[in-house]
Short mmCIF file of C-alpha atoms in Angstrom, two decimals:
data_model
loop_
_atom_site.label_atom_id
_atom_site.label_comp_id
_atom_site.label_asym_id
_atom_site.label_seq_id
_atom_site.Cartn_x
_atom_site.Cartn_y
_atom_site.Cartn_z
CA MET A 24 -22.08 -21.97 -9.05
CA ASP A 25 -19.72 -23.99 -6.88
CA LEU A 26 -17.21 -23.85 -9.73
CA LEU A 27 -17.06 -20.05 -9.69
CA PRO A 28 -14.64 -18.32 -7.29
CA LEU A 29 -16.69 -15.11 -6.94
CA GLN A 30 -19.52 -16.28 -4.71
CA PHE A 31 -21.15 -13.17 -3.31
CA THR A 32 -24.84 -12.52 -2.80
CA ALA A 33 -26.01 -9.00 -3.56
CA PRO A 34 -28.45 -7.49 -1.03
CA SER A 35 -32.08 -7.61 -2.16
CA VAL A 36 -34.35 -4.58 -2.12
CA ILE A 37 -36.36 -4.77 1.10
CA ARG A 38 -40.07 -4.16 1.62
CA SER A 39 -41.17 -0.57 2.23
CA THR A 40 -42.64 -0.06 5.71
CA ASP A 41 -43.07 2.69 8.29
CA LEU A 42 -39.58 1.77 9.52
CA THR A 43 -37.91 2.54 6.17
CA ARG A 44 -37.24 5.61 4.06
CA PRO A 45 -36.77 5.82 0.27
CA VAL A 46 -33.22 6.36 -0.98
CA PRO A 47 -32.14 6.77 -4.64
CA SER A 48 -30.37 3.52 -5.51
CA VAL A 49 -28.97 1.59 -8.47
CA THR A 50 -30.86 -1.68 -8.72
CA LEU A 51 -30.62 -4.74 -10.95
CA THR A 52 -33.94 -6.38 -11.78
CA ALA A 53 -32.42 -9.60 -13.20
CA HIS A 54 -29.26 -10.92 -14.80
CA GLY A 55 -29.10 -9.79 -18.40
CA SER A 56 -28.75 -6.71 -20.52
CA ILE A 57 -27.81 -3.23 -19.33
CA SER A 58 -31.48 -2.25 -19.55
CA ARG A 59 -31.94 -4.30 -16.36
CA ILE A 60 -30.03 -1.61 -14.43
CA LYS A 61 -32.41 0.96 -12.93
CA VAL A 62 -32.11 4.04 -10.76
CA THR A 63 -35.04 3.94 -8.35
CA GLU A 64 -36.13 4.91 -4.85
CA ALA A 65 -35.41 1.83 -2.74
CA PRO A 66 -36.20 1.51 0.98
CA LEU A 67 -33.48 1.85 3.62
CA GLN A 68 -34.03 1.05 7.28
CA LYS A 69 -34.37 4.20 9.40
CA ASP A 70 -32.58 2.56 12.31
CA ILE A 71 -28.97 1.50 12.05
CA CYS A 72 -27.53 -1.81 13.28
CA ASP A 73 -25.11 -1.69 16.20
CA ASP A 74 -22.06 -2.67 14.11
CA HIS A 75 -22.95 -0.51 11.10
CA VAL A 76 -22.04 2.96 9.89
CA GLU A 77 -24.39 5.29 7.99
CA VAL A 78 -22.65 7.13 5.17
CA GLU A 79 -23.86 9.95 2.94
CA VAL A 80 -22.43 8.89 -0.42
CA HIS A 81 -20.67 11.41 -2.68
CA TYR A 82 -18.92 9.17 -5.22
CA CYS A 83 -19.27 5.59 -6.45
CA GLY A 84 -16.61 3.59 -8.29
CA LEU A 85 -17.57 1.21 -11.10
CA ASN A 86 -15.74 -2.12 -11.07
CA PHE A 87 -15.85 -5.39 -12.96
CA THR A 88 -17.55 -7.07 -10.02
CA ASP A 89 -20.58 -4.92 -10.87
CA HIS A 90 -20.35 -6.14 -14.45
CA TYR A 91 -20.05 -9.76 -13.28
CA LEU A 92 -23.19 -9.34 -11.17
CA ARG A 93 -25.14 -8.01 -14.14
CA LEU A 94 -24.05 -10.89 -16.35
CA GLY A 95 -24.74 -13.55 -13.75
CA ILE A 96 -21.14 -14.61 -13.22
CA ILE A 97 -21.87 -13.53 -9.67
CA ARG A 98 -25.20 -15.35 -9.47
CA ASN A 99 -28.30 -14.14 -7.64
CA ARG A 100 -31.75 -15.69 -7.40
CA LEU A 101 -33.68 -12.98 -5.56
CA PHE A 102 -34.33 -9.73 -7.40
CA PRO A 103 -34.24 -6.75 -7.48
CA VAL A 104 -30.87 -6.23 -5.79
CA ILE A 105 -28.79 -3.18 -4.91
CA MET A 106 -25.59 -2.89 -6.97
CA GLY A 107 -22.24 -1.35 -6.12
CA SER A 108 -19.01 -2.50 -4.43
CA GLU A 109 -17.28 0.85 -3.82
CA CYS A 110 -18.22 4.34 -2.64
CA SER A 111 -16.88 7.25 -0.63
CA GLY A 112 -18.69 9.75 1.54
CA ILE A 113 -19.27 11.32 4.96
CA VAL A 114 -20.26 9.44 8.09
CA THR A 115 -23.63 10.66 9.37
CA ARG A 116 -24.33 8.09 12.14
CA VAL A 117 -22.70 5.09 13.76
CA GLY A 118 -24.15 2.08 15.57
CA LYS A 119 -23.79 1.58 19.30
CA ALA A 120 -20.92 -0.90 18.88
CA VAL A 121 -18.86 1.42 16.66
CA THR A 122 -16.44 3.41 18.81
CA ASP A 123 -13.67 4.41 16.40
CA LEU A 124 -15.67 6.41 13.84
CA GLN A 125 -17.90 9.43 14.29
CA ALA A 126 -20.21 11.67 12.30
CA GLY A 127 -18.43 14.06 9.93
CA GLN A 128 -15.47 11.81 9.10
CA LYS A 129 -14.63 10.85 5.52
CA VAL A 130 -14.62 7.15 4.66
CA LEU A 131 -14.10 4.81 1.74
CA CYS A 132 -16.49 1.83 1.68
CA LEU A 133 -15.59 -1.45 -0.02
CA GLN A 134 -18.18 -4.24 -0.03
CA MET A 135 -17.74 -6.83 -2.75
CA GLN A 136 -21.24 -8.30 -2.43
CA GLY A 137 -22.75 -4.99 -3.53
CA GLY A 138 -25.25 -2.62 -1.98
CA LEU A 139 -23.19 0.60 -2.15
CA PHE A 140 -24.65 2.42 -5.17
CA ARG A 141 -27.06 4.54 -3.13
CA HIS A 142 -27.30 8.13 -1.92
CA VAL A 143 -27.12 6.82 1.66
CA VAL A 144 -25.72 3.44 2.75
CA HIS A 145 -25.58 1.38 5.94
CA VAL A 146 -22.27 -0.50 5.96
CA GLN A 147 -20.62 -2.86 8.43
CA ARG A 148 -17.75 -1.15 10.23
CA LYS A 149 -15.18 -3.58 8.81
CA TYR A 150 -16.01 -2.42 5.28
CA CYS A 151 -15.44 1.29 6.12
CA PHE A 152 -11.95 2.76 5.85
CA LEU A 153 -11.13 6.12 7.39
CA LEU A 154 -9.61 8.65 4.99
CA PRO A 155 -6.80 11.07 5.81
CA GLU A 156 -7.84 14.71 5.93
CA ASP A 157 -5.86 15.58 2.79
CA ILE A 158 -7.53 12.88 0.63
CA GLY A 159 -10.59 14.10 -1.27
CA LEU A 160 -13.63 11.89 -1.69
CA LYS A 161 -13.31 11.66 -5.48
CA ASP A 162 -9.63 10.77 -5.28
CA ALA A 163 -10.39 8.23 -2.55
CA VAL A 164 -12.82 6.28 -4.73
CA SER A 165 -10.47 6.48 -7.73
CA LEU A 166 -7.56 5.23 -5.61
CA GLY A 167 -9.59 2.72 -3.62
CA LEU A 168 -10.39 -0.75 -4.90
CA ASN A 169 -8.26 -0.57 -8.06
CA PHE A 170 -5.11 0.39 -6.19
CA VAL A 171 -5.77 -2.10 -3.38
CA VAL A 172 -6.06 -4.95 -5.90
CA ALA A 173 -2.92 -3.79 -7.73
CA HIS A 174 -1.06 -3.38 -4.44
CA PHE A 175 -1.92 -6.94 -3.37
CA CYS A 176 -0.85 -8.28 -6.77
CA LEU A 177 2.54 -6.58 -6.65
CA TYR A 178 3.44 -6.68 -2.97
CA GLU A 179 1.41 -9.26 -1.04
CA PHE A 180 1.79 -11.94 -3.73
CA GLY A 181 4.22 -10.66 -6.36
CA CYS A 182 6.96 -9.63 -3.88
CA LEU A 183 7.99 -6.85 -6.28
CA ALA A 184 11.73 -6.13 -6.18
CA ASN A 185 14.18 -3.77 -7.81
CA ALA A 186 14.58 -4.26 -11.60
CA ASP A 187 11.69 -6.75 -11.87
CA LYS A 188 9.81 -7.18 -15.14
CA VAL A 189 6.01 -7.18 -14.75
CA PHE A 190 3.45 -8.26 -17.35
CA MET A 191 -0.30 -7.65 -17.04
CA GLN A 192 -3.13 -8.45 -19.40
CA SER A 193 -5.63 -5.66 -20.15
CA VAL A 194 -3.35 -3.11 -18.54
CA ALA A 195 -5.39 -0.04 -19.57
CA GLY A 196 -8.23 -0.62 -17.10
CA GLY A 197 -8.58 0.72 -13.58
CA VAL A 198 -6.46 -1.97 -11.91
CA GLY A 199 -3.91 -1.86 -14.73
CA THR A 200 -3.30 1.89 -14.59
CA ALA A 201 -2.97 1.57 -10.81
CA LEU A 202 -0.48 -1.28 -11.16
CA ILE A 203 1.63 0.72 -13.61
CA GLN A 204 2.05 3.56 -11.15
CA LEU A 205 2.66 1.39 -8.10
CA ALA A 206 5.30 -0.61 -9.96
CA GLN A 207 7.15 2.57 -10.88
CA THR A 208 7.65 3.44 -7.21
CA VAL A 209 10.30 0.69 -7.16
CA ASP A 210 13.60 1.39 -8.92
CA ASN A 211 14.18 0.07 -12.45
CA VAL A 212 10.95 -1.93 -12.67
CA GLU A 213 9.60 -2.39 -16.21
CA VAL A 214 5.90 -2.93 -16.94
CA VAL A 215 4.63 -4.48 -20.17
CA GLY A 216 1.09 -5.50 -21.01
CA THR A 217 -1.72 -5.99 -23.50
CA ALA A 218 -4.41 -3.50 -24.48
CA SER A 219 -6.57 -2.38 -27.35
CA GLU A 220 -4.40 -0.67 -29.96
CA SER A 221 -6.15 2.69 -29.51
CA LYS A 222 -4.76 2.86 -25.96
CA HIS A 223 -1.12 2.02 -26.67
CA GLU A 224 0.10 5.61 -26.92
CA LYS A 225 -1.48 6.67 -23.63
CA LEU A 226 -0.07 3.61 -21.88
CA ARG A 227 3.41 4.43 -23.09
CA SER A 228 2.99 7.99 -21.82
CA LEU A 229 2.04 6.51 -18.43
CA GLY A 230 5.32 4.59 -18.35
CA VAL A 231 4.58 1.17 -19.87
CA LYS A 232 7.70 -0.13 -21.58
CA ARG A 233 5.97 -2.19 -24.28
CA VAL A 234 2.29 -2.66 -25.15
CA PHE A 235 1.02 -5.63 -27.16
CA ARG A 236 -2.22 -6.67 -28.77
CA HIS A 237 -4.36 -9.20 -26.89
CA ASP A 238 -3.53 -12.09 -29.24
CA ASN A 239 -0.20 -13.91 -29.67
CA TYR A 240 1.64 -11.60 -27.32
CA GLU A 241 3.87 -14.28 -25.82
CA THR A 242 6.07 -14.55 -28.93
CA GLU A 243 6.82 -10.83 -28.98
CA ILE A 244 7.45 -10.69 -25.23
CA LEU A 245 9.94 -13.55 -25.39
CA GLN A 246 11.77 -11.74 -28.19
CA ASP A 247 12.24 -8.75 -25.86
CA TYR A 248 12.70 -10.81 -22.68
CA PRO A 249 14.15 -14.21 -23.68
CA GLU A 250 14.39 -15.33 -20.07
CA GLY A 251 10.81 -14.30 -19.33
CA VAL A 252 9.33 -11.84 -16.84
CA ASP A 253 9.31 -11.94 -13.03
CA ILE A 254 5.62 -11.30 -12.35
CA VAL A 255 2.58 -12.07 -14.50
CA VAL A 256 -0.85 -10.68 -13.53
CA ASN A 257 -3.48 -12.71 -15.37
CA THR A 258 -6.96 -11.21 -15.72
CA HIS A 259 -8.25 -13.51 -18.48
CA GLY A 260 -8.14 -17.02 -17.04
CA GLY A 261 -8.82 -20.12 -19.10
CA SER A 262 -6.40 -21.02 -21.86
CA ASP A 263 -4.56 -17.69 -21.42
CA LEU A 264 -2.88 -19.26 -18.39
CA GLU A 265 -0.79 -21.35 -20.78
CA GLN A 266 0.45 -18.22 -22.55
CA CYS A 267 1.27 -16.60 -19.23
CA LEU A 268 3.28 -19.56 -18.03
CA LYS A 269 5.31 -19.48 -21.25
CA ILE A 270 6.55 -15.96 -20.51
CA LEU A 271 7.15 -16.51 -16.78
CA GLN A 272 10.77 -17.07 -15.88
CA PRO A 273 11.85 -19.61 -13.25
CA VAL A 274 11.13 -18.49 -9.67
CA GLY A 275 8.48 -16.17 -11.15
CA LYS A 276 5.08 -15.31 -9.70
CA LEU A 277 1.77 -15.80 -11.49
CA VAL A 278 -1.11 -13.84 -9.93
CA LEU A 279 -4.67 -14.67 -11.04
CA LEU A 280 -7.42 -12.06 -10.93
CA GLY A 281 -10.32 -13.30 -13.06
CA SER A 282 -11.60 -14.69 -16.34
CA ASN A 283 -12.55 -11.54 -18.21
CA SER A 284 -11.84 -12.13 -21.87
CA THR A 285 -12.80 -15.80 -21.94
CA VAL A 286 -16.41 -14.87 -21.27
CA THR A 287 -17.97 -14.04 -24.64
CA TYR A 288 -21.74 -14.09 -24.59
CA SER A 289 -23.56 -14.55 -27.85
CA LYS A 290 -27.02 -13.18 -28.52
CA TYR A 291 -28.04 -16.74 -29.39
CA THR A 292 -27.11 -18.11 -25.98
CA SER A 293 -29.61 -18.20 -23.12
CA TRP A 294 -28.35 -16.64 -19.90
CA GLY A 295 -28.60 -19.84 -17.88
CA LEU A 296 -26.09 -21.65 -20.12
CA MET A 297 -23.33 -19.07 -19.82
CA ARG A 298 -20.24 -20.22 -18.01
CA PRO A 299 -16.95 -18.34 -17.68
CA LYS A 300 -13.81 -20.34 -18.36
CA TRP A 301 -11.99 -19.77 -15.10
CA ASP A 302 -9.91 -22.91 -15.41
CA ILE A 303 -7.30 -24.25 -17.75
CA GLY A 304 -7.67 -27.77 -19.12
CA SER A 305 -4.47 -28.99 -17.50
CA LEU A 306 -1.64 -27.51 -15.51
CA SER A 307 1.50 -29.56 -15.02
CA SER A 308 2.51 -29.63 -11.37
CA ALA A 309 5.91 -30.90 -12.54
CA ASP A 310 6.46 -27.64 -14.43
CA VAL A 311 5.39 -25.60 -11.42
CA VAL A 312 7.81 -27.44 -9.15
CA SER A 313 10.73 -27.71 -11.58
CA LYS A 314 10.61 -24.00 -12.41
CA ASN A 315 9.80 -22.95 -8.86
CA TYR A 316 6.72 -21.00 -9.89
CA CYS A 317 4.60 -19.32 -7.26
CA ILE A 318 0.92 -19.17 -8.27
CA ALA A 319 -1.62 -17.15 -6.29
CA GLY A 320 -5.20 -16.00 -6.67
CA VAL A 321 -6.48 -12.63 -5.48
CA ASN A 322 -10.03 -12.30 -4.17
CA ILE A 323 -10.25 -8.99 -2.30
CA GLY A 324 -13.68 -9.95 -0.98
CA ILE A 325 -12.09 -12.66 1.18
CA TRP A 326 -9.53 -10.21 2.53
CA LEU A 327 -12.27 -7.70 3.37
CA ASP A 328 -14.23 -10.37 5.23
CA LEU A 329 -11.37 -12.06 7.09
CA HIS A 330 -8.52 -9.53 7.22
CA PRO A 331 -9.85 -5.95 6.80
CA GLU A 332 -6.84 -4.70 8.74
CA ALA A 333 -4.61 -5.88 5.87
CA VAL A 334 -6.72 -3.87 3.42
CA GLN A 335 -6.40 -0.84 5.71
CA ARG A 336 -2.61 -1.22 5.75
CA SER A 337 -2.59 -1.39 1.97
CA LEU A 338 -4.75 1.73 1.74
CA ASN A 339 -2.49 3.57 4.19
CA GLU A 340 0.51 2.89 1.97
CA ILE A 341 -1.44 3.94 -1.13
CA PHE A 342 -2.60 7.19 0.49
CA LYS A 343 0.96 7.91 1.63
CA LEU A 344 2.26 7.49 -1.92
CA TYR A 345 -0.50 9.78 -3.17
CA CYS A 346 0.26 12.48 -0.60
CA ASN A 347 3.93 12.29 -1.59
CA ALA A 348 2.97 12.74 -5.28
CA LYS A 349 4.31 9.30 -6.19
CA ILE A 350 1.00 8.18 -7.71
CA GLN A 351 -2.08 9.89 -9.12
CA PRO A 352 -5.57 8.50 -9.78
CA CYS A 353 -6.24 7.81 -13.43
CA ILE A 354 -9.86 8.82 -14.07
CA HIS A 355 -11.57 8.07 -17.35
CA ALA A 356 -14.89 9.77 -16.65
CA VAL A 357 -17.01 11.23 -13.86
CA LEU A 358 -20.67 10.70 -14.67
CA PRO A 359 -23.87 11.67 -12.86
CA PHE A 360 -25.23 8.94 -10.60
CA GLU A 361 -28.21 8.52 -12.93
CA LYS A 362 -25.91 7.60 -15.84
CA VAL A 363 -24.71 4.38 -14.26
CA ALA A 364 -25.70 2.35 -17.34
CA GLU A 365 -23.54 4.57 -19.53
CA GLY A 366 -20.59 3.89 -17.25
CA MET A 367 -21.26 0.15 -17.34
CA THR A 368 -21.41 0.32 -21.12
CA GLN A 369 -17.98 1.96 -21.20
CA LEU A 370 -16.58 -0.87 -19.10
CA CYS A 371 -18.01 -3.74 -21.13
CA ARG A 372 -17.05 -2.10 -24.45
CA ARG A 373 -13.47 -1.47 -23.31
CA GLU A 374 -13.87 2.26 -23.77
CA ASN A 375 -12.36 3.25 -20.43
CA PHE A 376 -8.77 4.18 -19.76
CA GLY A 377 -8.70 4.18 -15.99
CA LYS A 378 -11.53 4.59 -13.50
CA VAL A 379 -15.19 5.34 -14.23
CA ILE A 380 -16.85 7.20 -11.35
CA LEU A 381 -20.43 8.19 -10.53
CA GLU A 382 -21.01 11.47 -8.72
CA VAL A 383 -23.92 11.74 -6.30
CA LYS A 384 -25.66 15.09 -5.99
CA GLN A 385 -27.26 15.06 -2.56
CA LYS A 386 -29.22 18.28 -3.18
CA ALA A 387 -30.08 18.11 -6.86
CA ALA A 388 -32.36 21.15 -6.75
CA ASP A 389 -29.55 23.38 -5.52
CA THR A 390 -26.78 22.22 -7.85
CA PRO A 391 -26.32 22.17 -11.62
CA ALA A 392 -26.13 18.95 -13.59
CA VAL A 393 -22.78 17.19 -13.62
CA GLU A 394 -20.71 17.53 -16.76
CA ASP A 395 -19.18 14.35 -18.15
CA GLN A 396 -15.41 14.55 -17.71
CA THR A 397 -12.79 13.26 -20.06
CA ALA A 398 -9.98 10.98 -19.04
CA VAL A 399 -7.53 12.26 -16.43
CA VAL A 400 -4.14 10.67 -17.08
CA PRO A 401 -1.44 11.19 -14.43
CA GLN A 402 1.25 11.93 -17.05
CA PRO A 403 1.06 13.88 -20.32
CA GLY A 404 -0.57 12.03 -23.16
CA VAL A 405 -3.40 12.12 -25.65
CA VAL A 406 -6.78 12.28 -23.96
CA GLU A 407 -9.60 10.25 -25.44
CA GLU A 408 -13.13 11.63 -25.22
CA PRO A 409 -15.55 9.16 -23.64
CA LYS A 410 -17.99 7.88 -26.25
CA GLU A 411 -21.68 8.54 -25.96
CA ALA A 412 -23.87 5.65 -24.93
CA ASP A 413 -27.57 5.13 -24.59
CA PRO A 414 -27.79 4.36 -20.89
CA GLU A 415 -31.35 3.00 -20.79
CA VAL A 416 -31.58 4.12 -17.17
CA LYS A 417 -35.08 4.83 -15.99
CA LYS A 418 -36.49 6.23 -12.78
CA GLU A 419 -39.45 4.30 -11.58
CA ASP A 420 -41.86 4.16 -8.68
CA PRO A 421 -40.54 2.67 -5.45
CA ALA A 422 -40.15 -1.02 -6.17
CA ALA A 423 -39.55 -1.88 -2.59
CA SER A 424 -43.18 -2.41 -1.70
CA ALA A 425 -42.99 -5.76 -3.45
CA GLU A 426 -41.28 -8.88 -2.18
CA PRO A 427 -38.03 -9.79 -3.96
CA THR A 428 -38.82 -12.00 -6.94
CA VAL A 429 -37.01 -15.18 -7.85
CA VAL A 430 -35.54 -15.10 -11.34
CA GLU A 431 -34.16 -18.31 -12.76
CA PRO A 432 -31.33 -17.33 -15.12
CA HIS A 433 -32.02 -20.21 -17.52
CA LEU A 434 -35.34 -18.61 -18.46
CA GLU A 435 -33.61 -15.55 -19.89
CA GLN A 436 -33.63 -16.00 -23.66
CA ALA A 437 -31.76 -14.67 -26.65
CA GLU A 438 -33.40 -11.26 -26.74
CA GLU A 439 -31.60 -10.29 -23.52
CA THR A 440 -28.18 -9.60 -25.02
CA VAL A 441 -25.05 -8.00 -23.68
CA ALA A 442 -24.38 -4.55 -25.10
CA GLU A 443 -26.47 -5.09 -28.21
CA GLY A 444 -25.11 -8.38 -29.46
CA THR A 445 -22.02 -10.39 -28.82
CA THR A 446 -19.85 -8.65 -26.26
CA ASP A 447 -16.44 -9.54 -24.95
CA VAL A 448 -16.40 -8.55 -21.30
CA SER A 449 -12.64 -8.24 -21.05
CA ALA A 450 -11.16 -5.59 -18.86
CA PRO A 451 -9.77 -2.82 -21.10
#
């Protein structure tokens, strides 16, 4: 695990006592298949810690960190755990040490270690971000983590400038569609990227200059841009770093996000033997120096822990662009909270174009069921209907009365497969 950069520990389901209350929650019973994701009543402490905020959740945003947790790339030993790294809602209570938030205010919560896919959450103050009055809760969660990551890639590390050329792998996902829009707020910037062929037309309608297939893209890019591009955002890791360096011009910036497409899990491989290829075999420091490359890695979890004020500044700029109609959230689907496994299936099968969101109905008896929504693309284009999936989500009795169990990933055998067989977990 020491070799993996995403080292978060998801919060375990606690024991049910007289000091807790049951709250509908998305839990993961072990690393493995999507059937391990459950919607259940899990205990939440009635009292709130001094530095925490209690939030009534209205929307949850699905992200690849949730997918990494399921697969075991983010490794846990104690199960079951509460999933979820992003939600938005209304503050209902604050701890004694919290003086700058109050009940009734709208907040976005970002917590990379998980624990946010619940009807009610207790969150440390530093992970809560106050929303402007004119930002809705659904838009907040669709703008939130994806746009923050894209903003850091382009501005904190990429130093985006007028007329820059930007390349991103898997540009049709949530972070990619955010990056496209943010890049277009700077004059004469061109964005190119890779995506599944079925998404090329919609990406062009969103403003992408050229879209390529995932394989052998560097040759075509160098035909269009012989000198290379200014910024490369790499989401695949591994040997793809070599391709990215080939298309990066001198004094260019390479920003690393993950290792998505190098993680292919076969149904014949036991879970304990799976290892993502985060690293390249060799990287010449002479090339980096001679071509004046700037290489950076983005781990938003570290920024949230150490510099939440920087994340707040980024969000403020994003919300300002939204209010000025410079950017719009790109939403693939809004699903009922109980259909979390269907949303996760869309992510791991590359079905999404933009953000997948879960909607929480706080008073289910008084409101109709949520209709699945088709993709919302900020600019005109063909809209793709989300495909049906068998979510395998079950409601079960409160599991919290039991102590968390220890699950050793190497005991998970071939029958626990990802998405019914061999699945490439690339971002779309």
